[in-house]
Amino acid sequence: LGEEYFYNSLSLCVIDAVFSIGVNYQSVQNTIRRYCDYYSLTPFRLHSKEDYPNHDHQETLDVFIKKIEDFGIEEFTNEVFQNRQRTSSQSGILKTEAVLKFAKILNEYSINSFVDITKDKIIQLSEVLNSLEELDDVQSIFTNVNIRNFQL
């Protein structure tokens, strides 16, 4: 499996899942690299699905959400991601905004890092996906997100 299956933080999975919509995967990798470089984050963990980093060694979604909110969507897009892609060529929102919305929904379900994913949480993921589909302004975004990009 490629490195993208071994992200060190759940936030990187969220970025990957959204920025993968309709683009060459190299641009996704570049966006993640710029994000990790900007914040001096380790992008990948050991190549083992059983070897998730503990809570203290990952960036949590609440920290990730705060980073975007502190900058604002536009400034975070330009300064950190350096990627102005939209979710759709016609009336799509910036993918940065979609990433923020996705992270907030996961956070609302107390999914904040890899260690928060338990068997009970897997059941809740279906509720998360239903929540995503119910949001009119992001429905088309998450219809296009290949949820396999977000597999843990």
mmCIF file of C-alpha atoms in Angstrom:
data_model
loop_
_atom_site.group_PDB
_atom_site.id
_atom_site.type_symbol
_atom_site.label_atom_id
_atom_site.label_comp_id
_atom_site.label_asym_id
_atom_site.label_seq_id
_atom_site.Cartn_x
_atom_site.Cartn_y
_atom_site.Cartn_z
ATOM 1 C CA LEU A 1 0.000 0.000 0.000
ATOM 2 C CA GLY A 2 1.074 3.571 -0.640
ATOM 3 C CA GLU A 3 2.078 6.035 2.063
ATOM 4 C CA GLU A 4 -1.350 7.700 1.862
ATOM 5 C CA TYR A 5 -2.754 4.682 3.726
ATOM 6 C CA PHE A 6 -0.497 5.455 6.686
ATOM 7 C CA TYR A 7 -1.119 9.085 7.562
ATOM 8 C CA ASN A 8 0.026 10.055 11.040
ATOM 9 C CA SER A 9 -3.088 12.103 11.829
ATOM 10 C CA LEU A 10 -6.768 11.919 11.040
ATOM 11 C CA SER A 11 -6.633 15.514 9.800
ATOM 12 C CA LEU A 12 -4.460 14.356 6.891
ATOM 13 C CA CYS A 13 -7.072 11.722 5.991
ATOM 14 C CA VAL A 14 -9.702 14.475 5.878
ATOM 15 C CA ILE A 15 -7.519 16.659 3.652
ATOM 16 C CA ASP A 16 -6.812 13.704 1.358
ATOM 17 C CA ALA A 17 -10.475 12.666 1.090
ATOM 18 C CA VAL A 18 -11.648 16.138 0.072
ATOM 19 C CA PHE A 19 -8.725 17.274 -2.064
ATOM 20 C CA SER A 20 -8.882 13.983 -4.011
ATOM 21 C CA ILE A 21 -12.136 15.043 -5.658
ATOM 22 C CA GLY A 22 -11.609 15.175 -9.417
ATOM 23 C CA VAL A 23 -7.868 15.875 -9.541
ATOM 24 C CA ASN A 24 -4.520 14.314 -10.242
ATOM 25 C CA TYR A 25 -3.398 12.703 -6.990
ATOM 26 C CA GLN A 26 -0.027 14.484 -7.153
ATOM 27 C CA SER A 27 -1.802 17.763 -6.324
ATOM 28 C CA VAL A 28 -3.288 16.114 -3.205
ATOM 29 C CA GLN A 29 0.157 14.947 -2.121
ATOM 30 C CA ASN A 30 1.553 18.443 -2.708
ATOM 31 C CA THR A 31 -1.213 20.010 -0.605
ATOM 32 C CA ILE A 32 -0.583 17.600 2.266
ATOM 33 C CA ARG A 33 3.170 18.141 2.043
ATOM 34 C CA ARG A 34 2.734 21.951 2.174
ATOM 35 C CA TYR A 35 0.404 21.618 5.168
ATOM 36 C CA CYS A 36 2.821 19.348 7.044
ATOM 37 C CA ASP A 37 5.790 21.558 6.174
ATOM 38 C CA TYR A 38 3.959 24.697 7.333
ATOM 39 C CA TYR A 39 3.203 23.194 10.749
ATOM 40 C CA SER A 40 6.254 20.904 11.001
ATOM 41 C CA LEU A 41 4.077 17.802 11.198
ATOM 42 C CA THR A 42 5.138 14.230 10.566
ATOM 43 C CA PRO A 43 2.957 13.097 7.655
ATOM 44 C CA PHE A 44 3.222 9.318 7.950
ATOM 45 C CA ARG A 45 3.331 6.648 10.643
ATOM 46 C CA LEU A 46 4.885 3.197 10.457
ATOM 47 C CA HIS A 47 3.419 1.097 7.660
ATOM 48 C CA SER A 48 1.157 -0.990 9.852
ATOM 49 C CA LYS A 49 -2.601 -0.558 10.246
ATOM 50 C CA GLU A 50 -2.281 -1.800 13.829
ATOM 51 C CA ASP A 51 0.354 0.773 14.735
ATOM 52 C CA TYR A 52 -1.598 4.025 15.062
ATOM 53 C CA PRO A 53 0.180 6.803 16.944
ATOM 54 C CA ASN A 54 -1.151 7.537 20.403
ATOM 55 C CA HIS A 55 -3.256 10.623 20.972
ATOM 56 C CA ASP A 56 -0.252 12.768 21.964
ATOM 57 C CA HIS A 57 1.593 12.041 18.714
ATOM 58 C CA GLN A 58 -1.166 13.016 16.311
ATOM 59 C CA GLU A 59 -2.752 16.284 15.363
ATOM 60 C CA THR A 60 -6.316 16.150 16.646
ATOM 61 C CA LEU A 61 -9.228 17.438 14.595
ATOM 62 C CA ASP A 62 -10.066 20.116 17.153
ATOM 63 C CA VAL A 63 -6.540 21.549 16.779
ATOM 64 C CA PHE A 64 -6.816 21.279 12.990
ATOM 65 C CA ILE A 65 -10.207 23.044 12.988
ATOM 66 C CA LYS A 66 -8.827 25.855 15.170
ATOM 67 C CA LYS A 67 -5.914 26.381 12.778
ATOM 68 C CA ILE A 68 -8.254 26.913 9.833
ATOM 69 C CA GLU A 69 -10.676 29.070 11.815
ATOM 70 C CA ASP A 70 -7.854 31.242 13.217
ATOM 71 C CA PHE A 71 -6.566 31.961 9.698
ATOM 72 C CA GLY A 72 -9.938 32.060 7.960
ATOM 73 C CA ILE A 73 -10.783 30.036 4.856
ATOM 74 C CA GLU A 74 -9.236 32.382 2.275
ATOM 75 C CA GLU A 75 -5.979 33.012 4.104
ATOM 76 C CA PHE A 76 -5.536 29.329 5.043
ATOM 77 C CA THR A 77 -6.169 28.387 1.415
ATOM 78 C CA ASN A 78 -3.568 30.835 0.118
ATOM 79 C CA GLU A 79 -0.949 30.700 2.870
ATOM 80 C CA VAL A 80 -0.990 27.085 4.065
ATOM 81 C CA PHE A 81 -2.536 24.789 1.438
ATOM 82 C CA GLN A 82 -1.530 27.051 -1.461
ATOM 83 C CA ASN A 83 -4.278 25.320 -3.386
ATOM 84 C CA ARG A 84 -7.400 27.148 -4.553
ATOM 85 C CA GLN A 85 -9.208 24.134 -5.962
ATOM 86 C CA ARG A 86 -12.954 24.049 -5.657
ATOM 87 C CA THR A 87 -15.253 21.117 -5.076
ATOM 88 C CA SER A 88 -16.863 21.685 -8.457
ATOM 89 C CA SER A 89 -16.065 23.852 -11.456
ATOM 90 C CA GLN A 90 -19.615 25.213 -11.292
ATOM 91 C CA SER A 91 -20.524 26.909 -8.006
ATOM 92 C CA GLY A 92 -18.179 24.741 -5.934
ATOM 93 C CA ILE A 93 -16.796 25.970 -2.642
ATOM 94 C CA LEU A 94 -13.098 26.042 -1.867
ATOM 95 C CA LYS A 95 -11.891 22.605 -0.853
ATOM 96 C CA THR A 96 -10.466 24.215 2.291
ATOM 97 C CA GLU A 97 -14.012 25.065 3.347
ATOM 98 C CA ALA A 98 -15.161 21.520 2.568
ATOM 99 C CA VAL A 99 -12.266 20.132 4.644
ATOM 100 C CA LEU A 100 -13.309 22.328 7.564
ATOM 101 C CA LYS A 101 -16.942 21.226 7.316
ATOM 102 C CA PHE A 102 -15.958 17.552 7.119
ATOM 103 C CA ALA A 103 -13.632 17.877 10.136
ATOM 104 C CA LYS A 104 -16.333 19.647 12.169
ATOM 105 C CA ILE A 105 -18.878 16.922 11.478
ATOM 106 C CA LEU A 106 -16.431 14.208 12.516
ATOM 107 C CA ASN A 107 -15.594 16.232 15.624
ATOM 108 C CA GLU A 108 -19.305 16.548 16.490
ATOM 109 C CA TYR A 109 -19.376 12.743 16.642
ATOM 110 C CA SER A 110 -16.386 12.791 19.028
ATOM 111 C CA ILE A 111 -14.085 11.522 16.301
ATOM 112 C CA ASN A 112 -10.999 13.600 16.971
ATOM 113 C CA SER A 113 -8.085 11.262 16.290
ATOM 114 C CA PHE A 114 -7.348 7.666 15.321
ATOM 115 C CA VAL A 115 -7.710 6.480 18.918
ATOM 116 C CA ASP A 116 -11.318 7.706 18.888
ATOM 117 C CA ILE A 117 -12.224 5.195 16.198
ATOM 118 C CA THR A 118 -13.686 2.249 18.049
ATOM 119 C CA LYS A 119 -16.139 -0.440 16.963
ATOM 120 C CA ASP A 120 -18.958 1.733 18.303
ATOM 121 C CA LYS A 121 -17.665 4.695 16.319
ATOM 122 C CA ILE A 122 -17.629 2.647 13.117
ATOM 123 C CA ILE A 123 -21.385 2.303 13.517
ATOM 124 C CA GLN A 124 -21.619 6.064 13.992
ATOM 125 C CA LEU A 125 -19.718 6.666 10.755
ATOM 126 C CA SER A 126 -22.885 5.803 8.840
ATOM 127 C CA GLU A 127 -24.625 8.575 10.792
ATOM 128 C CA VAL A 128 -21.757 10.911 9.909
ATOM 129 C CA LEU A 129 -22.165 10.109 6.226
ATOM 130 C CA ASN A 130 -25.917 10.718 6.464
ATOM 131 C CA SER A 131 -25.209 14.070 8.134
ATOM 132 C CA LEU A 132 -22.902 15.002 5.284
ATOM 133 C CA GLU A 133 -25.548 14.138 2.706
ATOM 134 C CA GLU A 134 -28.182 16.218 4.511
ATOM 135 C CA LEU A 135 -26.211 19.464 4.259
ATOM 136 C CA ASP A 136 -27.418 21.204 1.104
ATOM 137 C CA ASP A 137 -24.320 23.337 0.630
ATOM 138 C CA VAL A 138 -21.947 20.386 0.872
ATOM 139 C CA GLN A 139 -24.103 17.597 -0.507
ATOM 140 C CA SER A 140 -22.421 17.612 -3.894
ATOM 141 C CA ILE A 141 -18.996 17.663 -2.255
ATOM 142 C CA PHE A 142 -19.469 14.537 -0.245
ATOM 143 C CA THR A 143 -21.387 12.783 -2.969
ATOM 144 C CA ASN A 144 -18.108 13.024 -4.874
ATOM 145 C CA VAL A 145 -15.803 12.104 -1.987
ATOM 146 C CA ASN A 146 -14.705 8.546 -2.367
ATOM 147 C CA ILE A 147 -15.126 7.472 1.236
ATOM 148 C CA ARG A 148 -12.466 4.836 0.615
ATOM 149 C CA ASN A 149 -10.057 7.796 0.631
ATOM 150 C CA PHE A 150 -11.069 8.240 4.239
ATOM 151 C CA GLN A 151 -10.668 4.619 5.331
ATOM 152 C CA LEU A 152 -8.824 4.241 8.588
#
